[in-house]
């Protein structure tokens, strides 16, 4: 392309044309410009998503912190009713995930993701004013409906901003916010509790009100900070926007997919069906189910578990910080290795055993120091397995609506782990929780074998493509194309 032609493109290309990739053709990758573009994307988009997800985890798990400050006694509910309140959250959360992802493209990420954040922030605030069981359950349902679309929406959004080989690292960076929220949540709850009875509200009510208010304000700010895609990112100059779109299109062509056609792709139930009936969806989602069963139980009950080790409520909040902080470091390192070697399942086959060992030991020891030490292995193994499993299915799904379906369905199935987490750690089993820990360990062992199965399945598909068994799909522009190699 000549310089004069490039100038014409520079002047005439619109945001819509950039998103479709129709205005630019590239023949080579400028490494320096790639680094500049990635740096801007990483520093302008990822922090916003990380804060959104941090808020999500805070508002999802702060009920565990509030429980330490007499939530149940003040609204006159039993342990079983408390568990029911947790369970209905997961039910509504799961139901909202697929519809949310399917409408994300129509409503645009810049509008939909901040809107969800604002609505669940308001819902979280409402938890601070409930007076009885029915109010507790009703607000938890609303919280799940508004919050459920965030994570699948973020994964889908990131898959349109980064290439396949860059996705796991970015998921790892923003997902670290989940680890840090565990640390931050304990510290924040401890600080908010110092407010005491001011304003006629109990300490646990202030936890919900202030954290929910913060989330609502973050949602408003996110609207002004998130772009819909690289072609409309105002923090990139025109040359960088053109290059950012071009490199995504060039990479997709090498992979056998077609980002240009995805920009204009119309909704089709056949694409939804391809996502629903994909074996990869069920292998990874079932494995992720075991991981989230552990994550949710860990996040909801760690303060209670540490209290059972002999610490006061305030001490439990502080001691719960350290395992999360350690897990956040390992999560980013694992995600980096996953992208560096472009493998997902292979990484998980190494990270999950850490959590399995942790649960096996903590379930069969009475030594308090050993129990606390094992929480480090549990948190590290669980959190570091998440970026590979989320990036894996998105990497291996091409076609916008198939990827939207697989990302959401994977999380919908996996989030059923919340039901497991809610009921396997009753107070009556504390402080050892032998049965609960054993159940999680068993689920993680099953998850390890499912990851192995999916790795072998992807290897078989790649071998079949190399042997010509998928030649009839050549040029189709989705993950069935022989040029589209599945990530192992």
Tab-separated table of N, CA and C in Angstrom, residues 95-242:
chain	number	residue	atom	x	y	z
A	95	UNK	N	-28.706	-18.200	35.802
A	95	UNK	CA	-29.731	-17.975	34.783
A	95	UNK	C	-29.448	-16.742	33.929
A	96	UNK	N	-28.727	-15.787	34.466
A	96	UNK	CA	-28.519	-14.528	33.736
A	96	UNK	C	-27.325	-14.565	32.789
A	97	UNK	N	-26.446	-15.566	32.888
A	97	UNK	CA	-25.163	-15.501	32.186
A	97	UNK	C	-25.283	-15.601	30.663
A	98	UNK	N	-25.981	-16.613	30.159
A	98	UNK	CA	-26.071	-16.773	28.708
A	98	UNK	C	-26.856	-15.633	28.053
A	99	UNK	N	-28.047	-15.265	28.559
A	99	UNK	CA	-28.755	-14.128	27.936
A	99	UNK	C	-27.916	-12.852	27.941
A	100	UNK	N	-27.191	-12.613	29.007
A	100	UNK	CA	-26.362	-11.417	29.087
A	100	UNK	C	-25.300	-11.400	27.996
A	101	UNK	N	-24.640	-12.532	27.771
A	101	UNK	CA	-23.595	-12.574	26.753
A	101	UNK	C	-24.147	-12.439	25.336
A	102	UNK	N	-25.347	-12.974	25.116
A	102	UNK	CA	-25.930	-12.912	23.780
A	102	UNK	C	-26.358	-11.500	23.398
A	103	UNK	N	-26.663	-10.664	24.380
A	103	UNK	CA	-27.073	-9.292	24.067
A	103	UNK	C	-25.917	-8.300	24.208
A	104	UNK	N	-24.753	-8.775	24.646
A	104	UNK	CA	-23.622	-7.870	24.861
A	104	UNK	C	-23.240	-7.114	23.597
A	105	UNK	N	-23.190	-7.815	22.470
A	105	UNK	CA	-22.795	-7.171	21.221
A	105	UNK	C	-23.799	-6.101	20.810
A	106	UNK	N	-25.084	-6.355	21.007
A	106	UNK	CA	-26.126	-5.407	20.615
A	106	UNK	C	-26.088	-4.152	21.484
A	107	UNK	N	-25.950	-4.337	22.790
A	107	UNK	CA	-25.968	-3.202	23.707
A	107	UNK	C	-24.608	-2.521	23.836
A	108	UNK	N	-23.562	-3.202	23.416
A	108	UNK	CA	-22.152	-2.772	23.452
A	108	UNK	C	-21.564	-2.905	24.859
A	109	UNK	N	-20.314	-3.325	24.951
A	109	UNK	CA	-19.660	-3.492	26.259
A	109	UNK	C	-19.588	-2.198	27.063
A	110	UNK	N	-19.397	-1.068	26.391
A	110	UNK	CA	-19.264	0.197	27.100
A	110	UNK	C	-20.521	0.546	27.890
A	111	UNK	N	-21.663	0.112	27.421
A	111	UNK	CA	-22.926	0.384	28.118
A	111	UNK	C	-23.293	-0.754	29.062
A	112	UNK	N	-23.210	-1.988	28.577
A	112	UNK	CA	-23.770	-3.108	29.320
A	112	UNK	C	-22.960	-3.447	30.580
A	113	UNK	N	-21.637	-3.523	30.471
A	113	UNK	CA	-20.834	-3.905	31.639
A	113	UNK	C	-20.938	-2.868	32.767
A	114	UNK	N	-20.809	-1.564	32.494
A	114	UNK	CA	-21.010	-0.588	33.570
A	114	UNK	C	-22.433	-0.591	34.135
A	115	UNK	N	-23.418	-0.827	33.248
A	115	UNK	CA	-24.808	-0.867	33.709
A	115	UNK	C	-25.016	-1.994	34.709
A	116	UNK	N	-24.491	-3.175	34.398
A	116	UNK	CA	-24.584	-4.303	35.327
A	116	UNK	C	-23.930	-3.958	36.665
A	117	UNK	N	-22.764	-3.333	36.586
A	117	UNK	CA	-22.025	-2.996	37.804
A	117	UNK	C	-22.818	-2.037	38.684
A	118	UNK	N	-23.385	-1.019	38.087
A	118	UNK	CA	-24.178	-0.052	38.853
A	118	UNK	C	-25.366	-0.741	39.518
A	119	UNK	N	-26.060	-1.592	38.771
A	119	UNK	CA	-27.271	-2.232	39.301
A	119	UNK	C	-26.966	-3.184	40.452
A	120	UNK	N	-25.859	-3.968	40.327
A	120	UNK	CA	-25.597	-4.867	41.446
A	120	UNK	C	-25.017	-4.103	42.644
A	121	UNK	N	-24.376	-2.944	42.395
A	121	UNK	CA	-23.933	-2.119	43.518
A	121	UNK	C	-25.110	-1.627	44.338
A	122	UNK	N	-26.155	-1.177	43.649
A	122	UNK	CA	-27.372	-0.744	44.336
A	122	UNK	C	-28.012	-1.915	45.080
A	123	UNK	N	-28.014	-3.093	44.439
A	123	UNK	CA	-28.573	-4.283	45.089
A	123	UNK	C	-27.791	-4.635	46.351
A	124	UNK	N	-26.466	-4.537	46.272
A	124	UNK	CA	-25.628	-4.847	47.435
A	124	UNK	C	-25.912	-3.874	48.573
A	125	UNK	N	-26.127	-2.606	48.245
A	125	UNK	CA	-26.470	-1.621	49.274
A	125	UNK	C	-27.764	-2.006	49.979
A	126	UNK	N	-28.704	-2.520	49.189
A	126	UNK	CA	-30.004	-2.890	49.762
A	126	UNK	C	-29.883	-3.995	50.806
A	127	UNK	N	-28.858	-4.831	50.672
A	127	UNK	CA	-28.652	-5.879	51.674
A	127	UNK	C	-28.425	-5.287	53.061
A	128	UNK	N	-27.915	-4.068	53.108
A	128	UNK	CA	-27.677	-3.440	54.403
A	128	UNK	C	-28.935	-2.992	55.109
A	129	UNK	N	-30.088	-3.113	54.442
A	129	UNK	CA	-31.338	-2.643	55.041
A	129	UNK	C	-32.373	-3.760	55.193
A	130	UNK	N	-32.005	-5.005	54.911
A	130	UNK	CA	-32.969	-6.102	55.062
A	130	UNK	C	-33.261	-6.326	56.536
A	131	UNK	N	-34.497	-6.778	56.796
A	131	UNK	CA	-34.927	-6.949	58.182
A	131	UNK	C	-35.315	-8.381	58.516
A	132	UNK	N	-35.473	-9.218	57.495
A	132	UNK	CA	-35.937	-10.580	57.757
A	132	UNK	C	-35.466	-11.508	56.636
A	133	UNK	N	-35.886	-12.768	56.733
A	133	UNK	CA	-35.455	-13.786	55.782
A	133	UNK	C	-35.934	-13.494	54.367
A	134	UNK	N	-37.193	-13.089	54.206
A	134	UNK	CA	-37.727	-12.849	52.869
A	134	UNK	C	-36.983	-11.696	52.196
A	135	UNK	N	-36.665	-10.648	52.941
A	135	UNK	CA	-35.902	-9.543	52.372
A	135	UNK	C	-34.502	-9.973	51.985
A	136	UNK	N	-33.886	-10.784	52.816
A	136	UNK	CA	-32.538	-11.288	52.544
A	136	UNK	C	-32.516	-12.095	51.253
A	137	UNK	N	-33.477	-13.006	51.100
A	137	UNK	CA	-33.542	-13.848	49.903
A	137	UNK	C	-33.844	-13.013	48.668
A	138	UNK	N	-34.813	-12.090	48.764
A	138	UNK	CA	-35.202	-11.286	47.612
A	138	UNK	C	-34.050	-10.450	47.066
A	139	UNK	N	-33.299	-9.831	47.949
A	139	UNK	CA	-32.184	-8.991	47.499
A	139	UNK	C	-31.057	-9.852	46.937
A	140	UNK	N	-30.841	-11.031	47.521
A	140	UNK	CA	-29.805	-11.928	46.997
A	140	UNK	C	-30.144	-12.398	45.579
A	141	UNK	N	-31.425	-12.625	45.302
A	141	UNK	CA	-31.851	-12.990	43.942
A	141	UNK	C	-31.525	-11.852	42.977
A	142	UNK	N	-31.868	-10.639	43.359
A	142	UNK	CA	-31.609	-9.477	42.509
A	142	UNK	C	-30.111	-9.279	42.299
A	143	UNK	N	-29.325	-9.509	43.328
A	143	UNK	CA	-27.877	-9.380	43.222
A	143	UNK	C	-27.324	-10.371	42.200
A	144	UNK	N	-27.821	-11.607	42.226
A	144	UNK	CA	-27.363	-12.607	41.273
A	144	UNK	C	-27.735	-12.272	39.840
A	145	UNK	N	-28.961	-11.778	39.623
A	145	UNK	CA	-29.406	-11.429	38.277
A	145	UNK	C	-28.566	-10.313	37.660
A	146	UNK	N	-28.183	-9.349	38.471
A	146	UNK	CA	-27.441	-8.210	37.944
A	146	UNK	C	-25.947	-8.494	37.819
A	147	UNK	N	-25.425	-9.370	38.656
A	147	UNK	CA	-23.987	-9.619	38.667
A	147	UNK	C	-23.552	-10.743	37.732
A	148	UNK	N	-24.482	-11.636	37.382
A	148	UNK	CA	-24.120	-12.845	36.643
A	148	UNK	C	-23.478	-12.610	35.295
A	149	UNK	N	-23.825	-11.520	34.613
A	149	UNK	CA	-23.313	-11.307	33.271
A	149	UNK	C	-21.920	-10.720	33.210
A	150	UNK	N	-21.341	-10.340	34.351
A	150	UNK	CA	-20.074	-9.619	34.295
A	150	UNK	C	-18.908	-10.475	33.797
A	151	UNK	N	-18.619	-11.592	34.453
A	151	UNK	CA	-17.426	-12.361	34.086
A	151	UNK	C	-17.494	-12.927	32.673
A	152	UNK	N	-18.603	-13.581	32.258
A	152	UNK	CA	-18.645	-14.028	30.858
A	152	UNK	C	-18.553	-12.866	29.879
A	153	UNK	N	-19.107	-11.720	30.249
A	153	UNK	CA	-19.010	-10.547	29.392
A	153	UNK	C	-17.587	-10.035	29.274
A	154	UNK	N	-16.844	-10.067	30.376
A	154	UNK	CA	-15.452	-9.626	30.351
A	154	UNK	C	-14.607	-10.549	29.490
A	155	UNK	N	-14.794	-11.864	29.646
A	155	UNK	CA	-14.020	-12.824	28.853
A	155	UNK	C	-14.314	-12.645	27.361
A	156	UNK	N	-15.588	-12.486	27.019
A	156	UNK	CA	-15.972	-12.269	25.621
A	156	UNK	C	-15.391	-10.953	25.099
A	157	UNK	N	-15.464	-9.925	25.901
A	157	UNK	CA	-14.925	-8.614	25.525
A	157	UNK	C	-13.417	-8.681	25.279
A	158	UNK	N	-12.687	-9.322	26.180
A	158	UNK	CA	-11.236	-9.429	26.026
A	158	UNK	C	-10.858	-10.222	24.776
A	159	UNK	N	-11.680	-11.209	24.408
A	159	UNK	CA	-11.378	-12.015	23.223
A	159	UNK	C	-11.494	-11.202	21.937
A	160	UNK	N	-12.148	-10.042	22.001
A	160	UNK	CA	-12.246	-9.167	20.826
A	160	UNK	C	-11.169	-8.092	20.822
A	161	UNK	N	-10.422	-7.985	21.912
A	161	UNK	CA	-9.409	-6.942	22.052
A	161	UNK	C	-7.994	-7.502	21.898
A	162	UNK	N	-7.804	-8.777	22.312
A	162	UNK	CA	-6.489	-9.408	22.273
A	162	UNK	C	-6.507	-10.631	21.354
A	163	UNK	N	-5.313	-11.045	20.931
A	163	UNK	CA	-5.195	-12.259	20.125
A	163	UNK	C	-5.296	-13.485	21.019
A	164	UNK	N	-5.417	-14.651	20.411
A	164	UNK	CA	-5.559	-15.896	21.171
A	164	UNK	C	-4.377	-16.140	22.100
A	165	UNK	N	-3.185	-15.786	21.640
A	165	UNK	CA	-1.986	-16.029	22.431
A	165	UNK	C	-1.738	-15.008	23.520
A	166	UNK	N	-2.587	-13.989	23.629
A	166	UNK	CA	-2.431	-12.952	24.648
A	166	UNK	C	-3.518	-13.010	25.709
A	167	UNK	N	-4.475	-13.901	25.543
A	167	UNK	CA	-5.694	-13.849	26.350
A	167	UNK	C	-5.496	-14.312	27.790
A	168	UNK	N	-4.802	-15.446	28.000
A	168	UNK	CA	-4.689	-16.004	29.350
A	168	UNK	C	-3.992	-15.052	30.307
A	169	UNK	N	-2.937	-14.404	29.821
A	169	UNK	CA	-2.208	-13.457	30.668
A	169	UNK	C	-3.116	-12.317	31.098
A	170	UNK	N	-3.924	-11.827	30.174
A	170	UNK	CA	-4.817	-10.710	30.529
A	170	UNK	C	-5.921	-11.158	31.470
A	171	UNK	N	-6.441	-12.362	31.264
A	171	UNK	CA	-7.435	-12.880	32.208
A	171	UNK	C	-6.788	-13.041	33.579
A	172	UNK	N	-5.537	-13.517	33.582
A	172	UNK	CA	-4.830	-13.690	34.841
A	172	UNK	C	-4.652	-12.379	35.585
A	173	UNK	N	-4.365	-11.310	34.847
A	173	UNK	CA	-4.147	-10.014	35.487
A	173	UNK	C	-5.429	-9.504	36.128
A	174	UNK	N	-6.536	-9.535	35.373
A	174	UNK	CA	-7.748	-8.997	35.983
A	174	UNK	C	-8.330	-9.964	37.014
A	175	UNK	N	-8.100	-11.271	36.811
A	175	UNK	CA	-8.631	-12.220	37.784
A	175	UNK	C	-7.863	-12.164	39.096
A	176	UNK	N	-6.640	-11.638	39.036
A	176	UNK	CA	-5.890	-11.429	40.271
A	176	UNK	C	-6.678	-10.533	41.221
A	177	UNK	N	-7.525	-9.688	40.636
A	177	UNK	CA	-8.375	-8.839	41.467
A	177	UNK	C	-9.254	-9.680	42.379
A	178	UNK	N	-9.623	-10.887	41.922
A	178	UNK	CA	-10.424	-11.763	42.773
A	178	UNK	C	-9.611	-12.210	43.978
A	179	UNK	N	-8.338	-12.548	43.731
A	179	UNK	CA	-7.477	-12.935	44.846
A	179	UNK	C	-7.285	-11.764	45.796
A	180	UNK	N	-6.991	-10.600	45.212
A	180	UNK	CA	-6.746	-9.433	46.045
A	180	UNK	C	-8.008	-8.994	46.777
A	181	UNK	N	-9.176	-9.238	46.169
A	181	UNK	CA	-10.415	-8.850	46.841
A	181	UNK	C	-10.606	-9.653	48.112
A	182	UNK	N	-10.089	-10.893	48.118
A	182	UNK	CA	-10.147	-11.672	49.341
A	182	UNK	C	-9.343	-11.014	50.444
A	183	UNK	N	-8.159	-10.517	50.068
A	183	UNK	CA	-7.336	-9.808	51.037
A	183	UNK	C	-7.969	-8.461	51.393
A	184	UNK	N	-8.349	-7.717	50.341
A	184	UNK	CA	-8.920	-6.395	50.540
A	184	UNK	C	-10.250	-6.477	51.281
A	185	UNK	N	-11.029	-7.519	50.957
A	185	UNK	CA	-12.333	-7.662	51.594
A	185	UNK	C	-12.228	-7.849	53.088
A	186	UNK	N	-11.258	-8.669	53.516
A	186	UNK	CA	-11.067	-8.868	54.946
A	186	UNK	C	-10.642	-7.597	55.644
A	187	UNK	N	-9.689	-6.883	55.037
A	187	UNK	CA	-9.225	-5.626	55.626
A	187	UNK	C	-10.331	-4.576	55.637
A	188	UNK	N	-11.070	-4.490	54.518
A	188	UNK	CA	-12.127	-3.499	54.413
A	188	UNK	C	-13.229	-3.767	55.423
A	189	UNK	N	-13.627	-5.042	55.536
A	189	UNK	CA	-14.668	-5.388	56.501
A	189	UNK	C	-14.220	-5.056	57.919
A	190	UNK	N	-12.937	-5.321	58.184
A	190	UNK	CA	-12.385	-5.011	59.508
A	190	UNK	C	-12.449	-3.508	59.767
A	191	UNK	N	-12.101	-2.708	58.758
A	191	UNK	CA	-12.129	-1.265	58.938
A	191	UNK	C	-13.540	-0.715	59.068
A	192	UNK	N	-14.443	-1.205	58.203
A	192	UNK	CA	-15.830	-0.718	58.245
A	192	UNK	C	-16.489	-1.070	59.573
A	193	UNK	N	-16.126	-2.244	60.114
A	193	UNK	CA	-16.725	-2.678	61.370
A	193	UNK	C	-16.417	-1.709	62.509
A	194	UNK	N	-15.341	-0.939	62.366
A	194	UNK	CA	-14.988	0.033	63.399
A	194	UNK	C	-15.988	1.182	63.478
A	195	UNK	N	-16.823	1.326	62.432
A	195	UNK	CA	-17.855	2.366	62.468
A	195	UNK	C	-18.810	2.114	63.618
A	196	UNK	N	-19.008	0.836	63.916
A	196	UNK	CA	-19.880	0.477	65.030
A	196	UNK	C	-21.343	0.709	64.728
A	197	UNK	N	-22.060	1.323	65.653
A	197	UNK	CA	-23.512	1.488	65.546
A	197	UNK	C	-23.916	2.867	65.024
A	198	UNK	N	-23.004	3.578	64.402
A	198	UNK	CA	-23.319	4.933	63.943
A	198	UNK	C	-24.456	4.919	62.918
A	199	UNK	N	-25.288	5.949	62.975
A	199	UNK	CA	-26.387	6.067	62.033
A	199	UNK	C	-27.498	5.064	62.265
A	200	UNK	N	-27.477	4.386	63.377
A	200	UNK	CA	-28.510	3.408	63.680
A	200	UNK	C	-28.365	2.100	62.943
A	201	UNK	N	-27.217	1.890	62.301
A	201	UNK	CA	-26.974	0.648	61.573
A	201	UNK	C	-25.915	-0.180	62.284
A	202	UNK	N	-26.119	-1.481	62.290
A	202	UNK	CA	-25.128	-2.381	62.866
A	202	UNK	C	-23.898	-2.457	61.962
A	203	UNK	N	-22.828	-3.036	62.485
A	203	UNK	CA	-21.566	-3.084	61.750
A	203	UNK	C	-21.694	-3.852	60.439
A	204	UNK	N	-22.433	-4.968	60.452
A	204	UNK	CA	-22.552	-5.755	59.217
A	204	UNK	C	-23.358	-5.007	58.159
A	205	UNK	N	-24.274	-4.153	58.587
A	205	UNK	CA	-25.053	-3.369	57.622
A	205	UNK	C	-24.156	-2.338	56.926
A	206	UNK	N	-23.243	-1.752	57.644
A	206	UNK	CA	-22.333	-0.779	57.048
A	206	UNK	C	-21.434	-1.441	56.007
A	207	UNK	N	-21.079	-2.699	56.219
A	207	UNK	CA	-20.257	-3.418	55.239
A	207	UNK	C	-20.977	-3.463	53.886
A	208	UNK	N	-22.252	-3.825	53.899
A	208	UNK	CA	-23.020	-3.892	52.650
A	208	UNK	C	-23.232	-2.503	52.033
A	209	UNK	N	-23.589	-1.538	52.850
A	209	UNK	CA	-23.928	-0.211	52.339
A	209	UNK	C	-22.721	0.459	51.692
A	210	UNK	N	-21.602	0.463	52.373
A	210	UNK	CA	-20.435	1.184	51.858
A	210	UNK	C	-19.794	0.465	50.678
A	211	UNK	N	-19.715	-0.862	50.747
A	211	UNK	CA	-19.130	-1.591	49.618
A	211	UNK	C	-20.042	-1.524	48.401
A	212	UNK	N	-21.352	-1.556	48.602
A	212	UNK	CA	-22.293	-1.426	47.490
A	212	UNK	C	-22.250	-0.051	46.864
A	213	UNK	N	-22.135	0.980	47.699
A	213	UNK	CA	-22.036	2.349	47.195
A	213	UNK	C	-20.776	2.519	46.349
A	214	UNK	N	-19.673	1.973	46.809
A	214	UNK	CA	-18.422	2.038	46.053
A	214	UNK	C	-18.585	1.382	44.686
A	215	UNK	N	-19.237	0.222	44.649
A	215	UNK	CA	-19.453	-0.488	43.386
A	215	UNK	C	-20.305	0.338	42.426
A	216	UNK	N	-21.362	0.939	42.914
A	216	UNK	CA	-22.231	1.752	42.054
A	216	UNK	C	-21.453	2.921	41.442
A	217	UNK	N	-20.608	3.550	42.228
A	217	UNK	CA	-19.800	4.663	41.719
A	217	UNK	C	-18.782	4.179	40.683
A	218	UNK	N	-18.214	2.991	40.915
A	218	UNK	CA	-17.281	2.412	39.947
A	218	UNK	C	-17.999	2.131	38.630
A	219	UNK	N	-19.230	1.658	38.685
A	219	UNK	CA	-20.001	1.392	37.474
A	219	UNK	C	-20.209	2.649	36.642
A	220	UNK	N	-20.497	3.758	37.312
A	220	UNK	CA	-20.674	5.021	36.596
A	220	UNK	C	-19.368	5.442	35.929
A	221	UNK	N	-18.269	5.327	36.667
A	221	UNK	CA	-16.963	5.721	36.116
A	221	UNK	C	-16.565	4.842	34.937
A	222	UNK	N	-16.905	3.546	35.007
A	222	UNK	CA	-16.505	2.607	33.951
A	222	UNK	C	-17.098	2.976	32.594
A	223	UNK	N	-18.280	3.564	32.603
A	223	UNK	CA	-18.905	3.956	31.337
A	223	UNK	C	-18.023	4.933	30.566
A	224	UNK	N	-17.332	5.794	31.272
A	224	UNK	CA	-16.507	6.812	30.623
A	224	UNK	C	-15.091	6.308	30.320
A	225	UNK	N	-14.741	5.135	30.804
A	225	UNK	CA	-13.376	4.638	30.665
A	225	UNK	C	-13.229	3.479	29.689
A	226	UNK	N	-14.286	2.672	29.531
A	226	UNK	CA	-14.188	1.490	28.671
A	226	UNK	C	-14.549	1.812	27.225
A	227	UNK	N	-13.705	1.425	26.260
A	227	UNK	CA	-14.091	1.536	24.854
A	227	UNK	C	-14.859	0.285	24.429
A	228	UNK	N	-15.571	0.361	23.327
A	228	UNK	CA	-16.269	-0.817	22.807
A	228	UNK	C	-15.312	-1.808	22.151
A	229	UNK	N	-14.175	-1.323	21.708
A	229	UNK	CA	-13.186	-2.174	21.062
A	229	UNK	C	-11.977	-1.344	20.694
A	230	UNK	N	-10.973	-1.985	20.094
A	230	UNK	CA	-9.744	-1.257	19.777
A	230	UNK	C	-9.985	-0.182	18.712
A	231	UNK	N	-10.947	-0.372	17.838
A	231	UNK	CA	-11.207	0.595	16.784
A	231	UNK	C	-11.855	1.875	17.271
A	232	UNK	N	-12.402	1.854	18.489
A	232	UNK	CA	-13.040	3.052	19.041
A	232	UNK	C	-12.341	3.544	20.299
A	233	UNK	N	-11.142	3.013	20.583
A	233	UNK	CA	-10.405	3.396	21.796
A	233	UNK	C	-9.806	4.782	21.632
A	234	UNK	N	-10.299	5.743	22.379
A	234	UNK	CA	-9.836	7.118	22.245
A	234	UNK	C	-8.417	7.308	22.753
A	235	UNK	N	-7.950	6.405	23.612
A	235	UNK	CA	-6.588	6.540	24.125
A	235	UNK	C	-5.538	6.076	23.110
A	236	UNK	N	-5.977	5.500	21.985
A	236	UNK	CA	-5.070	5.175	20.890
A	236	UNK	C	-5.154	6.275	19.833
A	237	UNK	N	-4.001	6.644	19.256
A	237	UNK	CA	-4.055	7.607	18.169
A	237	UNK	C	-4.517	6.905	16.889
A	238	UNK	N	-4.859	7.629	15.822
A	238	UNK	CA	-5.399	6.987	14.612
A	238	UNK	C	-4.512	5.877	14.060
A	239	UNK	N	-3.198	6.106	14.045
A	239	UNK	CA	-2.299	5.078	13.540
A	239	UNK	C	-2.359	3.818	14.393
A	240	UNK	N	-2.405	3.993	15.707
A	240	UNK	CA	-2.449	2.848	16.628
A	240	UNK	C	-3.771	2.105	16.512
A	241	UNK	N	-4.869	2.843	16.328
A	241	UNK	CA	-6.168	2.176	16.164
A	241	UNK	C	-6.167	1.322	14.901
A	242	UNK	N	-5.667	1.880	13.817
A	242	UNK	CA	-5.601	1.128	12.566
A	242	UNK	C	-4.746	-0.125	12.734
